[in-house]
Amino acid sequence: MEETSGRADTSQEEPIPSLIGEDAENNYRIWKKNAPYLYDYLSTNSLLWPSLTVQFFPDITHADNEVAGDYILQRLLHGTFTLGQSVVDSISILQIPTYTNLNKHIQIDKLDYNPDKEEFEVNAPSLPKPKVLQKINQYGDVNKLSYMPQNPNIIASANNFGDILIFERTKHKSFQKSIIDDIEANKPQLKLGTKAELFAMDWNKNREGYLVSGDTKGNISLYDLKGYSKSGGLSEAKYWKSKSDVNDIEWFPTHDSLLGYVEEAGCLTIQDIRGDVISKQLTSAINSIAINPNISTVLATGDSTGSIKVWDMRNLNEPVQSFTPHSKPITQLKWNRKHAQVLASSSTDCSVKLHNVSKEEPTIFQHLGHMLGVNDFDWSYADDWMIASVADDNSLHVWKPSQQVQNAI
């Protein structure tokens, strides 16, 4: 297992989380000792502020040098959540190096025992440290980030003021010239105003420029950015009202007019933007929806009790699978891009868990390295089993479970 640690950005004093209890710290130490047996790759990084959102970019750069050998560079998108403690918040693009074949670089006969950690450490050649490639400032907490699939340089940022800010990242400097400039917000290429704070937002994967959002007042807005002009601006292509707060929204990956969203009132809705609607009322608040990219009729929902339900959209009377892997509310669900039966979930119980939903006992792995609630995670494009996760303890982890777990599917 490769294990690295570092700080992704140290341009200002880091706020120290005060909510980490003694039990959480003890659990972290136990997890740390066992980590070499659990992971094929693990990188732990400390951010200046917590991030509510993280997303891998699809591009992969292959690199090589005499010290580190062959490795790849991946880009990650994340943002700050400062609750007004900073003059501006920011969107960051982070470059993460990972080995393509770690086994070639590990020297098993050169293990060092660390008495402070009470564990053996693997001496692998040092990779370049993670670094920030670009930082774009904005006003308001970064609640949700998403780049346009057809053009990843177009980034949408949803904030706590009810704004969706659209940035064309190539039209912004990588960094501000001075500390004084760094307290000023970058001007977005486009600003979309919604009715209330929002956390739910998604780009259409088949129609370029189609962006849908849902806010905490139940307002759902659909925008066609291709219809924007400097003289006429941009109007909502469609607008409708849900029963309650919209917690998550997602387009079906193989359909240009079909989307699903979930609400605080426990309602799951499948909406055809051409008119048809299917709804299912559940008993608990639903926090997340994930539509399977490999089987487009299959979707999953995660609720405030820590339960996951897997549905066939052709029959929403009963879920095809239901289980409760978390002890606290679920914050995110995402299907593996390659393995149709593998679903990942995160929760405020500090964990990210992997599940094989075709099994009677679905959970096959749990990542327990965060000391506060996990806000978001994403699957890598470079490696089918690699995940990046962010939590309220200011941590960003990039990790891959052991080969034994991968073989379990």
XYZ file of C-alpha atoms in Angstrom:
409
model
C 0.000 0.000 0.000
C 1.193 3.484 -0.763
C 0.444 6.020 1.915
C 1.093 9.721 1.571
C 0.033 12.771 3.462
C 0.264 16.464 2.884
C -1.354 19.859 2.861
C -3.042 20.926 -0.318
C -2.976 24.688 0.368
C -1.317 26.685 3.139
C -1.956 30.261 2.068
C -3.763 31.199 5.281
C -4.118 30.001 8.832
C -6.106 26.794 9.034
C -9.169 26.729 11.266
C -8.796 23.768 13.614
C -11.964 21.666 13.865
C -13.137 21.697 17.493
C -15.797 19.019 17.156
C -13.452 16.027 17.019
C -13.940 14.017 20.201
C -11.571 11.647 21.966
C -13.413 8.598 20.642
C -13.039 9.837 17.074
C -9.307 10.378 17.566
C -8.871 6.901 19.071
C -10.815 5.331 16.209
C -8.611 7.205 13.767
C -5.445 5.805 15.361
C -6.822 2.271 15.141
C -7.777 2.817 11.508
C -4.316 4.224 10.754
C -2.585 1.135 12.145
C -4.745 -1.177 10.062
C -4.610 0.918 6.879
C -1.679 -0.971 5.250
C -3.811 -4.120 5.210
C -6.946 -2.410 3.915
C -5.775 -0.306 0.971
C -3.783 -0.567 -2.213
C -3.458 3.220 -2.156
C -4.096 5.917 0.432
C -3.315 9.630 0.395
C -4.509 11.849 3.249
C -4.454 15.620 2.780
C -5.469 18.546 4.969
C -7.389 21.422 3.396
C -7.605 24.947 4.775
C -11.375 24.695 5.080
C -13.885 21.870 4.862
C -15.220 21.101 1.403
C -18.831 20.107 0.744
C -18.057 18.945 -2.766
C -15.406 17.043 -4.736
C -15.221 15.811 -8.326
C -12.545 14.111 -10.433
C -11.863 15.670 -13.823
C -11.909 13.126 -16.674
C -8.423 13.922 -18.001
C -5.386 11.830 -17.043
C -1.739 12.841 -17.554
C 1.014 10.211 -17.601
C 4.319 11.326 -16.095
C 7.719 9.821 -15.345
C 10.878 10.861 -13.540
C 14.037 9.174 -12.273
C 13.088 9.413 -8.601
C 9.408 8.522 -8.544
C 9.224 6.407 -11.694
C 6.024 6.197 -13.721
C 2.906 7.797 -12.274
C -0.222 9.610 -13.357
C -1.598 13.052 -12.566
C -5.304 13.527 -11.911
C -7.183 16.763 -11.316
C -9.729 17.259 -8.554
C -12.346 19.987 -8.189
C -13.305 21.120 -4.684
C -14.436 24.266 -2.856
C -14.369 25.975 0.530
C -17.076 26.060 3.179
C -16.161 28.906 5.544
C -19.561 29.988 6.926
C -18.547 33.612 6.427
C -15.258 33.309 8.332
C -13.371 34.310 5.183
C -13.977 37.407 3.047
C -14.301 35.201 -0.024
C -14.694 31.507 -0.621
C -12.897 29.731 -3.425
C -13.036 26.984 -6.021
C -9.803 25.011 -6.309
C -8.426 22.648 -8.910
C -5.981 20.273 -7.264
C -3.466 18.020 -9.007
C -3.030 14.602 -7.383
C -0.167 12.233 -8.369
C -0.691 8.465 -8.037
C 1.335 5.437 -9.125
C 0.124 3.369 -12.060
C 1.779 0.235 -10.626
C 2.715 0.619 -6.975
C 4.185 -2.894 -6.640
C 7.100 -1.918 -8.886
C 8.123 0.795 -6.411
C 7.782 -0.888 -3.007
C 10.885 -2.433 -1.443
C 9.521 -4.946 1.067
C 12.952 -5.603 2.587
C 13.239 -1.951 3.623
C 10.428 -1.439 6.108
C 10.976 1.116 8.876
C 9.274 0.766 12.248
C 7.830 4.034 13.573
C 7.593 3.763 17.396
C 5.350 6.841 17.662
C 2.785 5.394 15.277
C 3.494 1.804 16.410
C 3.497 0.641 12.808
C 5.778 -0.286 9.921
C 6.156 2.200 7.098
C 6.764 1.342 3.472
C 9.599 3.245 1.839
C 8.402 3.932 -1.674
C 10.006 6.603 -3.864
C 8.429 9.953 -3.129
C 5.841 11.229 -5.540
C 5.462 14.949 -6.201
C 3.175 16.506 -3.606
C -0.418 17.425 -4.434
C -0.607 21.022 -5.595
C -3.238 23.612 -6.355
C -3.292 24.403 -10.085
C -5.904 27.156 -9.949
C -8.013 29.008 -7.418
C -11.113 31.024 -8.338
C -12.658 33.215 -5.653
C -16.386 33.754 -5.168
C -18.769 35.266 -2.636
C -20.669 32.722 -0.570
C -19.987 29.167 0.550
C -19.312 26.645 -2.201
C -22.240 24.288 -1.647
C -21.930 22.310 -4.872
C -19.538 22.225 -7.823
C -20.032 20.545 -11.167
C -18.229 20.905 -14.489
C -19.993 20.580 -17.830
C -19.372 17.041 -19.192
C -18.975 18.283 -22.775
C -16.492 20.993 -21.711
C -14.913 20.526 -18.247
C -13.513 24.072 -18.377
C -17.067 25.310 -17.708
C -17.694 25.059 -13.953
C -20.985 25.701 -12.160
C -20.844 26.690 -8.484
C -23.927 26.844 -6.244
C -23.651 29.041 -3.141
C -25.616 29.739 0.035
C -27.060 32.979 -1.390
C -29.062 31.098 -4.016
C -26.693 31.917 -6.877
C -25.349 29.588 -9.529
C -22.070 31.059 -10.746
C -20.757 29.880 -14.116
C -16.990 30.175 -14.592
C -15.005 29.514 -17.757
C -11.829 28.623 -15.887
C -9.452 29.410 -18.785
C -10.588 33.053 -18.595
C -9.341 33.387 -15.012
C -5.817 33.615 -13.646
C -4.440 30.614 -11.814
C -3.824 32.730 -8.716
C -4.234 36.331 -7.596
C -1.183 38.576 -7.822
C -1.156 39.547 -4.152
C -2.762 38.861 -0.787
C -4.870 42.014 -1.242
C -6.200 40.767 -4.584
C -6.935 37.400 -2.998
C -9.790 38.860 -0.956
C -11.628 39.898 -4.116
C -14.074 37.632 -5.910
C -13.560 36.637 -9.535
C -16.276 37.830 -11.880
C -18.246 34.850 -13.208
C -19.021 34.538 -16.907
C -22.665 34.091 -15.952
C -24.727 34.421 -12.772
C -28.015 32.579 -12.396
C -30.287 33.596 -9.528
C -32.496 31.045 -7.812
C -35.124 31.497 -5.123
C -33.158 30.099 -2.148
C -29.968 28.333 -1.058
C -29.258 25.255 -3.119
C -27.216 22.066 -2.877
C -28.783 20.137 -5.791
C -27.436 20.742 -9.297
C -26.502 18.637 -12.325
C -25.460 19.047 -15.963
C -27.237 17.097 -18.690
C -24.824 14.481 -20.048
C -26.437 14.380 -23.487
C -27.517 17.974 -24.174
C -24.677 20.445 -23.930
C -25.424 23.470 -21.776
C -28.518 22.055 -20.028
C -28.232 22.656 -16.273
C -30.870 21.783 -13.677
C -30.977 22.904 -10.037
C -33.213 22.458 -7.005
C -33.225 24.736 -3.952
C -34.259 24.561 -0.302
C -37.660 26.117 -1.063
C -38.602 23.397 -3.538
C -37.945 25.430 -6.687
C -36.533 23.479 -9.634
C -35.008 25.457 -12.492
C -33.791 24.248 -15.873
C -31.424 26.479 -17.851
C -30.177 26.216 -21.418
C -26.811 27.972 -21.409
C -26.589 27.719 -25.177
C -29.479 30.177 -25.275
C -27.427 32.855 -23.503
C -26.647 36.159 -25.188
C -25.003 39.260 -23.721
C -27.861 41.440 -24.894
C -30.769 39.214 -23.921
C -29.209 37.377 -20.992
C -30.506 33.963 -20.042
C -33.983 32.967 -18.953
C -35.096 29.731 -17.344
C -35.922 27.171 -19.994
C -38.343 25.477 -17.596
C -39.434 25.912 -14.001
C -41.537 23.820 -11.641
C -42.246 23.403 -7.941
C -41.661 20.369 -5.717
C -43.333 19.541 -2.403
C -40.370 20.503 -0.182
C -36.601 21.140 -0.074
C -34.802 19.502 -2.990
C -31.799 17.658 -1.549
C -30.385 16.100 -4.710
C -31.070 16.006 -8.443
C -29.562 14.014 -11.298
C -30.077 13.528 -15.027
C -30.411 9.995 -16.348
C -27.033 9.343 -18.026
C -28.498 7.817 -21.206
C -31.479 10.145 -21.688
C -31.555 13.828 -22.633
C -34.964 14.649 -21.104
C -35.270 12.456 -18.003
C -34.122 13.375 -14.500
C -34.719 12.291 -10.924
C -34.795 14.296 -7.716
C -35.371 13.649 -4.012
C -36.827 15.812 -1.261
C -36.720 16.518 2.444
C -40.363 15.427 2.632
C -39.352 11.928 1.497
C -40.537 12.106 -2.093
C -38.692 10.466 -5.001
C -39.670 11.938 -8.368
C -38.755 10.929 -11.906
C -39.449 13.861 -14.212
C -39.591 13.909 -17.982
C -39.039 17.568 -18.852
C -41.448 17.095 -21.759
C -44.278 16.548 -19.273
C -44.580 13.122 -17.616
C -43.954 12.669 -13.869
C -43.654 9.575 -11.641
C -43.458 9.993 -7.845
C -42.950 7.694 -4.864
C -43.571 8.879 -1.298
C -41.299 7.418 1.401
C -41.314 7.866 5.171
C -37.911 9.519 5.737
C -36.154 12.514 4.219
C -34.206 11.442 1.131
C -30.785 13.057 0.872
C -29.282 11.531 -2.260
C -30.176 9.907 -5.571
C -27.842 7.955 -7.864
C -28.822 6.630 -11.295
C -26.858 3.637 -12.537
C -24.736 4.592 -15.590
C -24.633 0.954 -16.748
C -28.297 0.015 -16.182
C -30.347 3.143 -16.790
C -33.548 1.760 -15.257
C -31.845 1.201 -11.884
C -31.420 3.953 -9.310
C -30.605 4.203 -5.604
C -31.748 6.565 -2.864
C -30.143 7.292 0.500
C -32.084 8.745 3.418
C -31.739 10.495 6.765
C -31.819 7.206 8.717
C -28.726 5.824 6.949
C -30.751 3.467 4.743
C -30.251 2.766 1.039
C -32.964 1.599 -1.327
C -32.322 0.318 -4.846
C -35.182 0.816 -7.303
C -36.248 -0.301 -10.752
C -37.858 2.810 -12.211
C -40.320 0.651 -14.161
C -41.931 -0.358 -10.865
C -41.602 1.964 -7.873
C -44.074 0.077 -5.699
C -41.288 -1.663 -3.752
C -37.483 -1.368 -3.822
C -35.569 -4.311 -5.270
C -33.019 -4.002 -2.451
C -33.058 -2.233 0.922
C -30.376 -2.129 3.621
C -29.033 0.203 6.328
C -25.225 0.434 6.216
C -24.921 3.742 8.094
C -25.850 4.847 11.605
C -26.460 8.467 10.576
C -27.832 10.332 7.522
C -26.451 9.507 4.098
C -24.827 12.452 2.320
C -23.966 10.995 -1.091
C -24.496 7.935 -3.301
C -22.630 7.105 -6.523
C -22.500 4.012 -8.694
C -19.190 2.675 -9.944
C -18.706 3.685 -13.576
C -17.607 0.198 -14.691
C -19.093 -2.324 -12.249
C -22.884 -2.062 -12.442
C -23.505 -3.770 -9.098
C -21.104 -1.621 -7.042
C -22.536 1.384 -5.194
C -20.673 3.718 -2.825
C -22.234 5.752 -0.023
C -21.063 8.400 2.444
C -22.578 9.570 5.700
C -22.327 11.973 8.598
C -21.208 8.891 10.576
C -17.664 9.640 9.243
C -17.570 6.751 6.769
C -17.609 5.933 3.072
C -18.805 2.412 2.292
C -18.784 0.227 -0.814
C -21.606 -2.183 -1.556
C -22.241 -5.019 -3.979
C -26.010 -4.672 -4.266
C -26.356 -8.073 -5.937
C -25.464 -9.745 -2.625
C -27.697 -10.458 0.338
C -25.121 -8.756 2.597
C -24.129 -5.881 0.302
C -21.402 -3.971 2.179
C -17.916 -5.091 1.100
C -15.679 -2.270 2.384
C -15.725 0.731 4.701
C -13.363 3.698 4.703
C -13.154 5.004 8.276
C -10.316 7.518 8.002
C -12.343 10.724 8.411
C -12.914 12.035 11.947
C -16.049 14.069 11.168
C -18.955 13.620 8.774
C -18.186 12.908 5.116
C -19.764 15.474 2.788
C -19.021 14.119 -0.669
C -16.920 11.689 -2.707
C -16.273 10.775 -6.327
C -14.959 7.833 -8.350
C -11.749 8.293 -10.348
C -11.618 8.062 -14.142
C -8.057 6.713 -14.010
C -8.764 3.744 -11.745
C -12.074 1.895 -11.410
C -11.649 1.507 -7.642
C -10.098 4.821 -6.619
C -12.190 7.350 -4.666
C -11.673 10.908 -3.402
C -13.654 11.893 -0.288
C -13.968 15.128 1.709
C -15.216 15.668 5.254
C -15.968 18.290 7.893
C -12.566 17.711 9.556
C -10.934 19.581 6.614
C -9.664 16.290 5.192
C -9.348 15.182 1.588
C -8.590 11.486 1.145
C -7.755 9.694 -2.082
C -7.894 5.940 -1.626
C -8.283 2.538 -3.215
C -9.349 -0.625 -1.345
C -7.171 -3.729 -1.444
C -7.236 -6.221 -4.296
C -9.055 -8.637 -2.012
C -12.023 -6.253 -1.862
C -11.986 -5.757 -5.612
C -12.070 -9.515 -6.113
C -15.100 -9.776 -3.816
C -17.481 -8.656 -6.551
